[in-house]
PDB file of C-alpha atoms in Angstrom:
ATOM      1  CA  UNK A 751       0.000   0.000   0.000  1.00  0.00           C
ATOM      2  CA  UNK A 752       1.337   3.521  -0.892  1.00  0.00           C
ATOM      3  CA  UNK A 753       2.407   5.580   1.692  1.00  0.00           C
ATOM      4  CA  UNK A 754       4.360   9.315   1.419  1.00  0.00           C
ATOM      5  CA  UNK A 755       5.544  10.886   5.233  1.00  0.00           C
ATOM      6  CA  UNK A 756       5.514  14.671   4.995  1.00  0.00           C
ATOM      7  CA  UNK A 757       6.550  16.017   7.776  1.00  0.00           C
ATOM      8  CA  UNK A 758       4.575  14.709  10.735  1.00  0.00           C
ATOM      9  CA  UNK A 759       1.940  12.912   8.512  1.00  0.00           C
ATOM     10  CA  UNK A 760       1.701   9.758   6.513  1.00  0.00           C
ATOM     11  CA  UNK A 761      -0.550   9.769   4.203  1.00  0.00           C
ATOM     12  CA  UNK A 762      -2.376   7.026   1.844  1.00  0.00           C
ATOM     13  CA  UNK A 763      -2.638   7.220  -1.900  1.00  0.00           C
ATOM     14  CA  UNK A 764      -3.056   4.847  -5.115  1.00  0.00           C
ATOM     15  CA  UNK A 765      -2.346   5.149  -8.620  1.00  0.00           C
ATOM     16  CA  UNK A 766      -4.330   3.876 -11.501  1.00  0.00           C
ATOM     17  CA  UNK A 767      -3.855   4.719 -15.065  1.00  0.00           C
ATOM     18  CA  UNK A 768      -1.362   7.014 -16.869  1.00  0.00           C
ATOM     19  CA  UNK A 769      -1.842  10.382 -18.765  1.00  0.00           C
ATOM     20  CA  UNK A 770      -3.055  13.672 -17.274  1.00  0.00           C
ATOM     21  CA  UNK A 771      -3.330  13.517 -13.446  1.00  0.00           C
ATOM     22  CA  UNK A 772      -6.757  13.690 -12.062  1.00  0.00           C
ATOM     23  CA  UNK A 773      -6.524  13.986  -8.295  1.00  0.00           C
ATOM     24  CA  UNK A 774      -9.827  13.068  -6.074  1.00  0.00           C
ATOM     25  CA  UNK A 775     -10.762  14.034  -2.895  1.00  0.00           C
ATOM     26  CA  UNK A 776     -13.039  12.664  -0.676  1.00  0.00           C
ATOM     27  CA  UNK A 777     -15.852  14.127   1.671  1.00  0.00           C
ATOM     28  CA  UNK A 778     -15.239  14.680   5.336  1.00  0.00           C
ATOM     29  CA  UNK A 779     -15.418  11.315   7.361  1.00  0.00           C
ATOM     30  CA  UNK A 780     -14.736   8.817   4.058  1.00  0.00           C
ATOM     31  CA  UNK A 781     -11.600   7.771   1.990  1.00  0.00           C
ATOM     32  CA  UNK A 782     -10.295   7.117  -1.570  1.00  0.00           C
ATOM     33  CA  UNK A 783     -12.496   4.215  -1.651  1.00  0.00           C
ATOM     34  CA  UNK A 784     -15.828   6.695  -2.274  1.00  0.00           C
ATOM     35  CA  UNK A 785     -13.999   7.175  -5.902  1.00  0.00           C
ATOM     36  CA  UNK A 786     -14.233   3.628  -7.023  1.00  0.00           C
ATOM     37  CA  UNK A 787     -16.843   4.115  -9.384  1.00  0.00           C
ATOM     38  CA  UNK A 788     -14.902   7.215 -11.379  1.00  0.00           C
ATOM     39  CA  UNK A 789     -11.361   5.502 -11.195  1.00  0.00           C
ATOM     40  CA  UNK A 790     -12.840   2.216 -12.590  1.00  0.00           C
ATOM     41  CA  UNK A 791     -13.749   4.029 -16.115  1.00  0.00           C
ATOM     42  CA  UNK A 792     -11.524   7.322 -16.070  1.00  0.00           C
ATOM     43  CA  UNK A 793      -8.041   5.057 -15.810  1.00  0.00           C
ATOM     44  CA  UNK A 794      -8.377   3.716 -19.028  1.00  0.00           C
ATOM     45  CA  UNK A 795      -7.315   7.169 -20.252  1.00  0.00           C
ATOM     46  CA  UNK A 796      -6.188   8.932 -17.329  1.00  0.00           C
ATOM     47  CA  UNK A 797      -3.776   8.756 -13.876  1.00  0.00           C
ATOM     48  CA  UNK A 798      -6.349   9.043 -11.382  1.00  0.00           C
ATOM     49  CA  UNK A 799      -4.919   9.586  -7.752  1.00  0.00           C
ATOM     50  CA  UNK A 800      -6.790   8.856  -5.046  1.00  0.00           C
ATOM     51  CA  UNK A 801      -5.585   9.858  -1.270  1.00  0.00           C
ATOM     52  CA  UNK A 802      -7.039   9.624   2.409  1.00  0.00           C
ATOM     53  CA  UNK A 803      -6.664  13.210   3.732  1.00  0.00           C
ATOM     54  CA  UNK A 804      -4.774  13.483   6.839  1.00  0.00           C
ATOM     55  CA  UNK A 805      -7.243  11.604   9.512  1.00  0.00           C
ATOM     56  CA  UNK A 806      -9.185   9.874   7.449  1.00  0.00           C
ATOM     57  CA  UNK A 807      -8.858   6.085   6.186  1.00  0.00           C
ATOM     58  CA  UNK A 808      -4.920   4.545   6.735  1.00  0.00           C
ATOM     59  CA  UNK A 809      -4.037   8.263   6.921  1.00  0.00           C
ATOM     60  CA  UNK A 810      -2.481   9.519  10.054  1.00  0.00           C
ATOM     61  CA  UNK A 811      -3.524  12.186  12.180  1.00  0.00           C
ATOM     62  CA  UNK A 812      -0.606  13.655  14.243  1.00  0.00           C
ATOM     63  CA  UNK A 813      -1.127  15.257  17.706  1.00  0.00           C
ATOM     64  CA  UNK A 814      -2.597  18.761  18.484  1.00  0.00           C
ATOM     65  CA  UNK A 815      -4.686  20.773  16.728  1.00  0.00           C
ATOM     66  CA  UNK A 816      -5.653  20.026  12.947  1.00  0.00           C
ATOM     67  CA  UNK A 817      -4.856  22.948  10.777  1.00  0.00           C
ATOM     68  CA  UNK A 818      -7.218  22.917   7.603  1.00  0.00           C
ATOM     69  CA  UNK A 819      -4.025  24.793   5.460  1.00  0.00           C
ATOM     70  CA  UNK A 820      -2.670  21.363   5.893  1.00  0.00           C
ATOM     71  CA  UNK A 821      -4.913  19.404   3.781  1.00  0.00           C
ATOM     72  CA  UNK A 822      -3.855  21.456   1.121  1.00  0.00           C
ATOM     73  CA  UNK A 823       0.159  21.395   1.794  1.00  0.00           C
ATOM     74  CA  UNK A 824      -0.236  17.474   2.136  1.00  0.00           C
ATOM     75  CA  UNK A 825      -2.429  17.696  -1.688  1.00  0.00           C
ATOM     76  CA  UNK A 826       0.366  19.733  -3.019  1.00  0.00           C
ATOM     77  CA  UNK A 827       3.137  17.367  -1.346  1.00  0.00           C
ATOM     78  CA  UNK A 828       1.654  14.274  -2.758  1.00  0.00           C
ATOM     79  CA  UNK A 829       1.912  15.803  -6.506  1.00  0.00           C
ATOM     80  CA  UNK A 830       5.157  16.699  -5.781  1.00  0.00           C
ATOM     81  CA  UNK A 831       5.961  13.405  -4.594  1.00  0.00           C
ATOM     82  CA  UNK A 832       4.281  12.001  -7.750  1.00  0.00           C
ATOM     83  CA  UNK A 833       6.148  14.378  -9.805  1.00  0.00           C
ATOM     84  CA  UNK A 834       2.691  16.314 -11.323  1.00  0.00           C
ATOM     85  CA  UNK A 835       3.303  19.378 -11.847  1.00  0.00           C
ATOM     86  CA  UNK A 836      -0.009  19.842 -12.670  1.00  0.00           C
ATOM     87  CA  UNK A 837      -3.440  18.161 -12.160  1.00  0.00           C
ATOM     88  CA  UNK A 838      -7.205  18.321 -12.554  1.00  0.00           C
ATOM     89  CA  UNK A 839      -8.861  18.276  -9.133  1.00  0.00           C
ATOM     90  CA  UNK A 840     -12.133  16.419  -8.583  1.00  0.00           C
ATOM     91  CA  UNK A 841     -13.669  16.759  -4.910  1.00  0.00           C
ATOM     92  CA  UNK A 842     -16.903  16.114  -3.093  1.00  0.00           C
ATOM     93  CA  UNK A 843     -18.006  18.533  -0.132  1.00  0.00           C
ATOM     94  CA  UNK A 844     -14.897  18.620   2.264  1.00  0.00           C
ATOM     95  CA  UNK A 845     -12.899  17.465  -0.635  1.00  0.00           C
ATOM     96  CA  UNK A 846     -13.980  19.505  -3.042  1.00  0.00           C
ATOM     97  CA  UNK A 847     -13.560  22.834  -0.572  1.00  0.00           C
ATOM     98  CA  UNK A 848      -9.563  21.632  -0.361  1.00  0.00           C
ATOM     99  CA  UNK A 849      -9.321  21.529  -3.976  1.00  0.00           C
ATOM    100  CA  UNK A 850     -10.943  24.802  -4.061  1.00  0.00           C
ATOM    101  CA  UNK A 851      -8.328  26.470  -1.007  1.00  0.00           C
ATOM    102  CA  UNK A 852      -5.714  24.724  -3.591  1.00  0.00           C
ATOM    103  CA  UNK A 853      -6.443  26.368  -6.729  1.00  0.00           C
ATOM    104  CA  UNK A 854      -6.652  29.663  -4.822  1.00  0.00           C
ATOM    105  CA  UNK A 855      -3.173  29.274  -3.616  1.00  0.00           C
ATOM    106  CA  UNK A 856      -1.562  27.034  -5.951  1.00  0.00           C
ATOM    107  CA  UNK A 857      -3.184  27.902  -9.257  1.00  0.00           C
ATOM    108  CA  UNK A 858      -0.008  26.924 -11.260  1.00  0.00           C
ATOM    109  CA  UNK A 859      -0.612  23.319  -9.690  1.00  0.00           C
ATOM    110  CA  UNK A 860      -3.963  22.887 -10.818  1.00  0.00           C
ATOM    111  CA  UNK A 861      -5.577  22.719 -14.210  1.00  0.00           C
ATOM    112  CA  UNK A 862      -9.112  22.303 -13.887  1.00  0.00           C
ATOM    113  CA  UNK A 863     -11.477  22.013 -10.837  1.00  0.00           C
ATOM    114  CA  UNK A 864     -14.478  19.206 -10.462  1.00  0.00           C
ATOM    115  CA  UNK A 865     -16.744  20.520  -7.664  1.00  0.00           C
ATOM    116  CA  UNK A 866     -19.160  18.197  -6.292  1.00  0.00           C
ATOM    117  CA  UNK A 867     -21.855  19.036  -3.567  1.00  0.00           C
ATOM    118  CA  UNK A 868     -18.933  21.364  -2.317  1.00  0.00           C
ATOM    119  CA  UNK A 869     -19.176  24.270  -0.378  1.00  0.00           C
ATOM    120  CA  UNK A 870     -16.862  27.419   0.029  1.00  0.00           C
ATOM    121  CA  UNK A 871     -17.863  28.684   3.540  1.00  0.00           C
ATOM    122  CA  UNK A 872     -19.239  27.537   6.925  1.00  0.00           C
ATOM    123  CA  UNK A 873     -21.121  31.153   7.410  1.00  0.00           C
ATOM    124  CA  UNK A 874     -23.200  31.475   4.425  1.00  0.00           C
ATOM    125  CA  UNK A 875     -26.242  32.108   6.132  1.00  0.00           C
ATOM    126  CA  UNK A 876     -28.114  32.534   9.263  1.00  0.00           C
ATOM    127  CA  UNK A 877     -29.139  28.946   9.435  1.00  0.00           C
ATOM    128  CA  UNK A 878     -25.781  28.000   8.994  1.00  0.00           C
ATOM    129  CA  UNK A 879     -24.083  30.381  11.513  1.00  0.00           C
ATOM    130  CA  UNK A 880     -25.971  29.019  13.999  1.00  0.00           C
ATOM    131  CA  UNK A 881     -26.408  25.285  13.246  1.00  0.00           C
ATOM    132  CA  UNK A 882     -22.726  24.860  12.597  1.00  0.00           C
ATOM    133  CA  UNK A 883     -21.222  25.865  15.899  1.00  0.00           C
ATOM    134  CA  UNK A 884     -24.067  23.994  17.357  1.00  0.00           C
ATOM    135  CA  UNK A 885     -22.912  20.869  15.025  1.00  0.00           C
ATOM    136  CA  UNK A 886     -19.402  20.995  16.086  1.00  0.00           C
ATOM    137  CA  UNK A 887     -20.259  21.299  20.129  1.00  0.00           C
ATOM    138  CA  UNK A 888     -22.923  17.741  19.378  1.00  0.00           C
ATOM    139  CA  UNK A 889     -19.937  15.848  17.405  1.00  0.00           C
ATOM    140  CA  UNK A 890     -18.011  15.562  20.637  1.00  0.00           C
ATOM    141  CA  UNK A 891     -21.096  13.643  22.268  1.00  0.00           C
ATOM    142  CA  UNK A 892     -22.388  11.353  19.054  1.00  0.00           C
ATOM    143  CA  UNK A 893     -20.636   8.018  18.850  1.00  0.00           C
ATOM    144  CA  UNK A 894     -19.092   7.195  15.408  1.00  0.00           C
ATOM    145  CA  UNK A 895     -21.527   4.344  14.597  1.00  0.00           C
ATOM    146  CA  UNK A 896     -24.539   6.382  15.732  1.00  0.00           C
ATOM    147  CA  UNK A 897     -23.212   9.069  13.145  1.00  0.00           C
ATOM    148  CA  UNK A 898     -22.542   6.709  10.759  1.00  0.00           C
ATOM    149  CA  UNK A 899     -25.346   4.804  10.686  1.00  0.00           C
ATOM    150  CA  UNK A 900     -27.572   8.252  10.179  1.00  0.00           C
ATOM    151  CA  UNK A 901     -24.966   9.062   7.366  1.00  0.00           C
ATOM    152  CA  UNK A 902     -25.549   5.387   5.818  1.00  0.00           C
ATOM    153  CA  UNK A 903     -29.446   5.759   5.754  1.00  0.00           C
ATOM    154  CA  UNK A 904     -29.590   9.210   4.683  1.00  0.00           C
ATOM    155  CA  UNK A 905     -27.425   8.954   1.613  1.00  0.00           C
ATOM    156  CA  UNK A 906     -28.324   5.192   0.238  1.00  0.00           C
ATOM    157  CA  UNK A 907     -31.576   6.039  -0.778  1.00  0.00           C
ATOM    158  CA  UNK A 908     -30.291   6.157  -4.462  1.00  0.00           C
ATOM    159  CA  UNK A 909     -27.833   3.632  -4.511  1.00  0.00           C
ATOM    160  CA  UNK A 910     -28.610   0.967  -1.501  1.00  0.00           C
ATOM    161  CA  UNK A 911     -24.978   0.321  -2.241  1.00  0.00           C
ATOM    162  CA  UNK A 912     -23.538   3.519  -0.611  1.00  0.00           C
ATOM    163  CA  UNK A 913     -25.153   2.069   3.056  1.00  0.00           C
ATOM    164  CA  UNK A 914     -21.946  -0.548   4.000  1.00  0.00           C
ATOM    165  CA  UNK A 915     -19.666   1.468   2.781  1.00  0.00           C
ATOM    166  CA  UNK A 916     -20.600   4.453   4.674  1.00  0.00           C
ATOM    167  CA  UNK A 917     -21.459   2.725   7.923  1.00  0.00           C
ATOM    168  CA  UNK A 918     -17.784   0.990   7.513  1.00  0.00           C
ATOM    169  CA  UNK A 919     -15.603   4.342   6.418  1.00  0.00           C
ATOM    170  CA  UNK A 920     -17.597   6.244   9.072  1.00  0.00           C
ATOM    171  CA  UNK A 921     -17.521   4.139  12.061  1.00  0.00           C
ATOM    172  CA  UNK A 922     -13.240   3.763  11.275  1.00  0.00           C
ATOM    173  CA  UNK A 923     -12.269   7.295  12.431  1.00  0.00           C
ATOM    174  CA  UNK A 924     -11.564   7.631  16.248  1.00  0.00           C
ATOM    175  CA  UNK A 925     -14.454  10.160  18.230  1.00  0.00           C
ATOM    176  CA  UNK A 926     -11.514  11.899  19.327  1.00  0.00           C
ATOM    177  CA  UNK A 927      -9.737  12.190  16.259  1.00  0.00           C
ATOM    178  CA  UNK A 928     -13.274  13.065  14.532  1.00  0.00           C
ATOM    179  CA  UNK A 929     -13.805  15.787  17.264  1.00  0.00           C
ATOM    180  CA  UNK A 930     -10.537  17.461  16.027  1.00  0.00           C
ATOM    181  CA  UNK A 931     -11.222  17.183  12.079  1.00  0.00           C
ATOM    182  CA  UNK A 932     -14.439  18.303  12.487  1.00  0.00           C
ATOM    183  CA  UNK A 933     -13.705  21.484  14.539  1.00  0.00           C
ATOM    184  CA  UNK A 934     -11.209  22.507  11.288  1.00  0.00           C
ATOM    185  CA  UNK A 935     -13.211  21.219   8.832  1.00  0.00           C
ATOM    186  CA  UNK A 936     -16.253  23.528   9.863  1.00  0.00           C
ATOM    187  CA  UNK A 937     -14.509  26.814   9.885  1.00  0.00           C
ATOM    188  CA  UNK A 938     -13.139  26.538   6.527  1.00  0.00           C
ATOM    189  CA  UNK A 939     -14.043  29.634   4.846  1.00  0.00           C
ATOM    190  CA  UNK A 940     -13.213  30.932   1.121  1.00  0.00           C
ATOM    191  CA  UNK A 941     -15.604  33.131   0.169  1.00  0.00           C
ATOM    192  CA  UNK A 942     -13.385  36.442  -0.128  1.00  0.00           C
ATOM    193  CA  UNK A 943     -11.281  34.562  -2.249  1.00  0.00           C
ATOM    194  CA  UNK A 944     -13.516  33.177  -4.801  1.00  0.00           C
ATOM    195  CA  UNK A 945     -12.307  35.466  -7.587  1.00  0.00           C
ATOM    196  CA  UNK A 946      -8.962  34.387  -7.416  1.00  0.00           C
ATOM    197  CA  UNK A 947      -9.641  30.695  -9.305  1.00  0.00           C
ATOM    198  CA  UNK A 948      -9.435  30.870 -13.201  1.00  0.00           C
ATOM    199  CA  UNK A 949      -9.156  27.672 -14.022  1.00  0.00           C
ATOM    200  CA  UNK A 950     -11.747  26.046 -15.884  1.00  0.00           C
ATOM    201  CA  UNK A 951     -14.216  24.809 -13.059  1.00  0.00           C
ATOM    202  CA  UNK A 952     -17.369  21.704 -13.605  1.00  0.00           C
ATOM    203  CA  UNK A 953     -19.773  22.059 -10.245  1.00  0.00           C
ATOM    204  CA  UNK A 954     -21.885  19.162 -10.146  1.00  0.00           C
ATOM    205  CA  UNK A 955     -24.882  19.156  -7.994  1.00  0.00           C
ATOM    206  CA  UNK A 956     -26.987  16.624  -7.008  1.00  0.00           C
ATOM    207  CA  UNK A 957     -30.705  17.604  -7.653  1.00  0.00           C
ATOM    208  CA  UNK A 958     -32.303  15.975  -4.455  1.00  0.00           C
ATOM    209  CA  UNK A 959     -29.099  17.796  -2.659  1.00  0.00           C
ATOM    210  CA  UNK A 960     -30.066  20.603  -0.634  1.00  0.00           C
ATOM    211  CA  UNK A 961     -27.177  20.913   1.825  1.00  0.00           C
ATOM    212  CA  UNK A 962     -24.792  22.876  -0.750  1.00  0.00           C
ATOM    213  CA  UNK A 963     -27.099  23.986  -3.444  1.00  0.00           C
ATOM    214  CA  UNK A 964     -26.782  27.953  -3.028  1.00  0.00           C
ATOM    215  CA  UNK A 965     -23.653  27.914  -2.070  1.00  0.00           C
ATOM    216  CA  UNK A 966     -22.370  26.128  -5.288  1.00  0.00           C
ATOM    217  CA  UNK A 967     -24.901  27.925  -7.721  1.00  0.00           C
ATOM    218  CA  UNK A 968     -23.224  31.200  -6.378  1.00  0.00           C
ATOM    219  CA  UNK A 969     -19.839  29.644  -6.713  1.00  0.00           C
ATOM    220  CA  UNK A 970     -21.308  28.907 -10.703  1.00  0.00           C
ATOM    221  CA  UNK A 971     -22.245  32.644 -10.638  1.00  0.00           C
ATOM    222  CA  UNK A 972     -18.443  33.313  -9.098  1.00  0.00           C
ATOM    223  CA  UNK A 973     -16.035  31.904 -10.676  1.00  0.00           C
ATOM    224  CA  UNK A 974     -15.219  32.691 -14.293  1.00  0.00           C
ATOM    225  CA  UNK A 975     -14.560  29.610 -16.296  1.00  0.00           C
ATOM    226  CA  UNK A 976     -17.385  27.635 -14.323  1.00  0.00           C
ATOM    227  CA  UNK A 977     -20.231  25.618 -15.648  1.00  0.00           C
ATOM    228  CA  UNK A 978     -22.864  23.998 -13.046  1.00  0.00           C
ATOM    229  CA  UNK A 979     -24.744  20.478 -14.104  1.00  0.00           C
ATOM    230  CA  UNK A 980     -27.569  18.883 -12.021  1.00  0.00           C
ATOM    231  CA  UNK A 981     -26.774  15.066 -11.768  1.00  0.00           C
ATOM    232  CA  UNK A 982     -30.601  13.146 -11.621  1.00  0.00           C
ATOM    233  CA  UNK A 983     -30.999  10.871  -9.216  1.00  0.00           C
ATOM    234  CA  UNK A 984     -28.506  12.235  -6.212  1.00  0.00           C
ATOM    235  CA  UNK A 985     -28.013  13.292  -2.931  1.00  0.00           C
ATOM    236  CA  UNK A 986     -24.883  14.505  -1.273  1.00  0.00           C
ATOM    237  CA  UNK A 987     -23.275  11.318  -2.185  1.00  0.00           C
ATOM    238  CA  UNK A 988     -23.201  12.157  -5.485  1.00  0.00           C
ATOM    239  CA  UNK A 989     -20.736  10.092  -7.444  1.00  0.00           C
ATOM    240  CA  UNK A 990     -21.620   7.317  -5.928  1.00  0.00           C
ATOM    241  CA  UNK A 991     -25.942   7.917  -6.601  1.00  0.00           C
ATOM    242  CA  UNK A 992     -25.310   8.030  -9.951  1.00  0.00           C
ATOM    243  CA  UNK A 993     -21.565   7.310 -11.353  1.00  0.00           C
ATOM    244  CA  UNK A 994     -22.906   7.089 -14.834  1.00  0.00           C
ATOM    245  CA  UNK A 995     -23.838  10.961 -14.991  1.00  0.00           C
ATOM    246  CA  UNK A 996     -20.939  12.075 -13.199  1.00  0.00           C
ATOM    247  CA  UNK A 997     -18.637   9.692 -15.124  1.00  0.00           C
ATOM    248  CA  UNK A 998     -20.395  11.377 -18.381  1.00  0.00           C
ATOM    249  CA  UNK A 999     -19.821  14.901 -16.896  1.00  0.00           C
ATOM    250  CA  UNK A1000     -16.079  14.642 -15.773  1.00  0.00           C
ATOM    251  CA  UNK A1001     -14.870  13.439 -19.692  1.00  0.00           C
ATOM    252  CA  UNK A1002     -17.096  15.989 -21.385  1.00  0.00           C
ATOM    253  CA  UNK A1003     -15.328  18.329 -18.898  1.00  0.00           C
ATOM    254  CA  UNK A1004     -11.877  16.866 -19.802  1.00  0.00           C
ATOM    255  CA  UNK A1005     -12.456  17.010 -23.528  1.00  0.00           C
ATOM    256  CA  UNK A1006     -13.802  20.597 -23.826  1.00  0.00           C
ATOM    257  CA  UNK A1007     -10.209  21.671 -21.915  1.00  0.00           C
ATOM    258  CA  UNK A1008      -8.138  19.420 -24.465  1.00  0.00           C
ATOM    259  CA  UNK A1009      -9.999  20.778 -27.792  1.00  0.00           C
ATOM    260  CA  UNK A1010      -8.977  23.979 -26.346  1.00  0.00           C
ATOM    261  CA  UNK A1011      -5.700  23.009 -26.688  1.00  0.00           C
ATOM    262  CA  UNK A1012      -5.372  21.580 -29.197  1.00  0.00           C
TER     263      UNK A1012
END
């Protein structure tokens, strides 16, 4: 199994395929195992690079407080490691906001950007300015399975599939070590900084998810070089609802950047 230390923190990754890097990340309590379906069919023309962020599947977490700058300085030392200089970045929801804080301060490192269900602040409304903080306080009390059995029933609906795998990734992570992502995780914020991305950027958006859906049709409205797609059939776990559409979506995204260049 792959493993790169940087600095304090070793950090899980596989390799499938060859040509132009596509680097996914995965949402906040999974791994590189929620990308299965995309790696399967985009290897057979691509590298796709799949990682546990720092906490998260055979990822370490080192002691003291988690820094969310670090998930991108460990996403920029695993290309260098790799030796890509530069990559597409595909993300869902906490994944997709690191590959967002990346291409903000890293642009030369990243070529395009595949949003999914991903949001770009914590704050972006009342609701949310007082649910999160509230959210963060009930993690430290909610046992992992409890939390990841509500995950695994909430987001199978589509794909009965998605309920093991959940329930399994989920229940893996430490309470205490969740308490600490967590409390990073929710007080990432890039909203001030939106207008610094101009790479080309795909936001898909799943059209029975609610719990990003502003936030990523204002990122649409944002960001230059953005186009936003509503993938049928889909909640928050939207690769995974429906892998066909997405699948579909990510090469069409792909293609439109290489007939630019060409």
């Amino acid at each position: 199994m792959p493993h790169i230390k940087i600095k304090n923190v070793e950090l899980h990754y596989e390799v499938e395929g060859s040509g132009e890097a596509i680097l996914f990340t995965h949402g906040a309590s999974w791994n590189h195992r929620q990308w299965k379906p995309q790696v399967e069919e985009l290897s057979k023309h691509y590298k796709t690079i799949t990682w546990d962020v720092r906490g998260h599947g055979k990822s370490s977490l080192p002691k003291g407080k988690v820094d969310s700058e670090d998930f991108t300085k460990d996403l920029v030392g695993l290309l260098d490691h790799l030796g890509v200089k530069q990559a597409h970045l595909c993300g869902l929801s906490m994944g997709g906001h690191i590959c967002l804080q990346t291409a903000i301060r890293h642009p030369e490192r990243v070529k395009s950007l595949m949003l999914i269900g991903t949001p770009y602040t914590n704050s972006y409304n009342w609701v949310e300015k007082v649910f999160v903080p509230i959210n963060r306080w009930s993690s430290m009390f909610i046992p992992m399975h409890v939390m990841a059995s509500i995950q695994a029933r909430t987001l199978s609906k589509f794909n009965s599939n998605n309920k093991q795998y959940i329930k399994e990734t989920v229940s893996s992570i430490p309470l205490s070590h969740w308490i600490r992502i967590w409390n990073s995780v929710s007080k990432m914020e890039s909203g001030n900084e939106l207008n610094k991305i101009t790479c080309p950027t795909l936001i898909l958006q799943g059209d029975h998810d609610s719990m990003t859906e502003r936030q990523q049709q204002e990122m649409a409205a944002r960001i230059p070089q953005s186009k936003m797609v509503y993938i049928k059939n889909a909640h928050h776990a939207t690769n995974l609802d429906n892998p066909k559409q997405v699948n579909h979506e990510i090469r069409e995204h792909l293609s439109a950047i290489e007939k630019q260049e060409s």
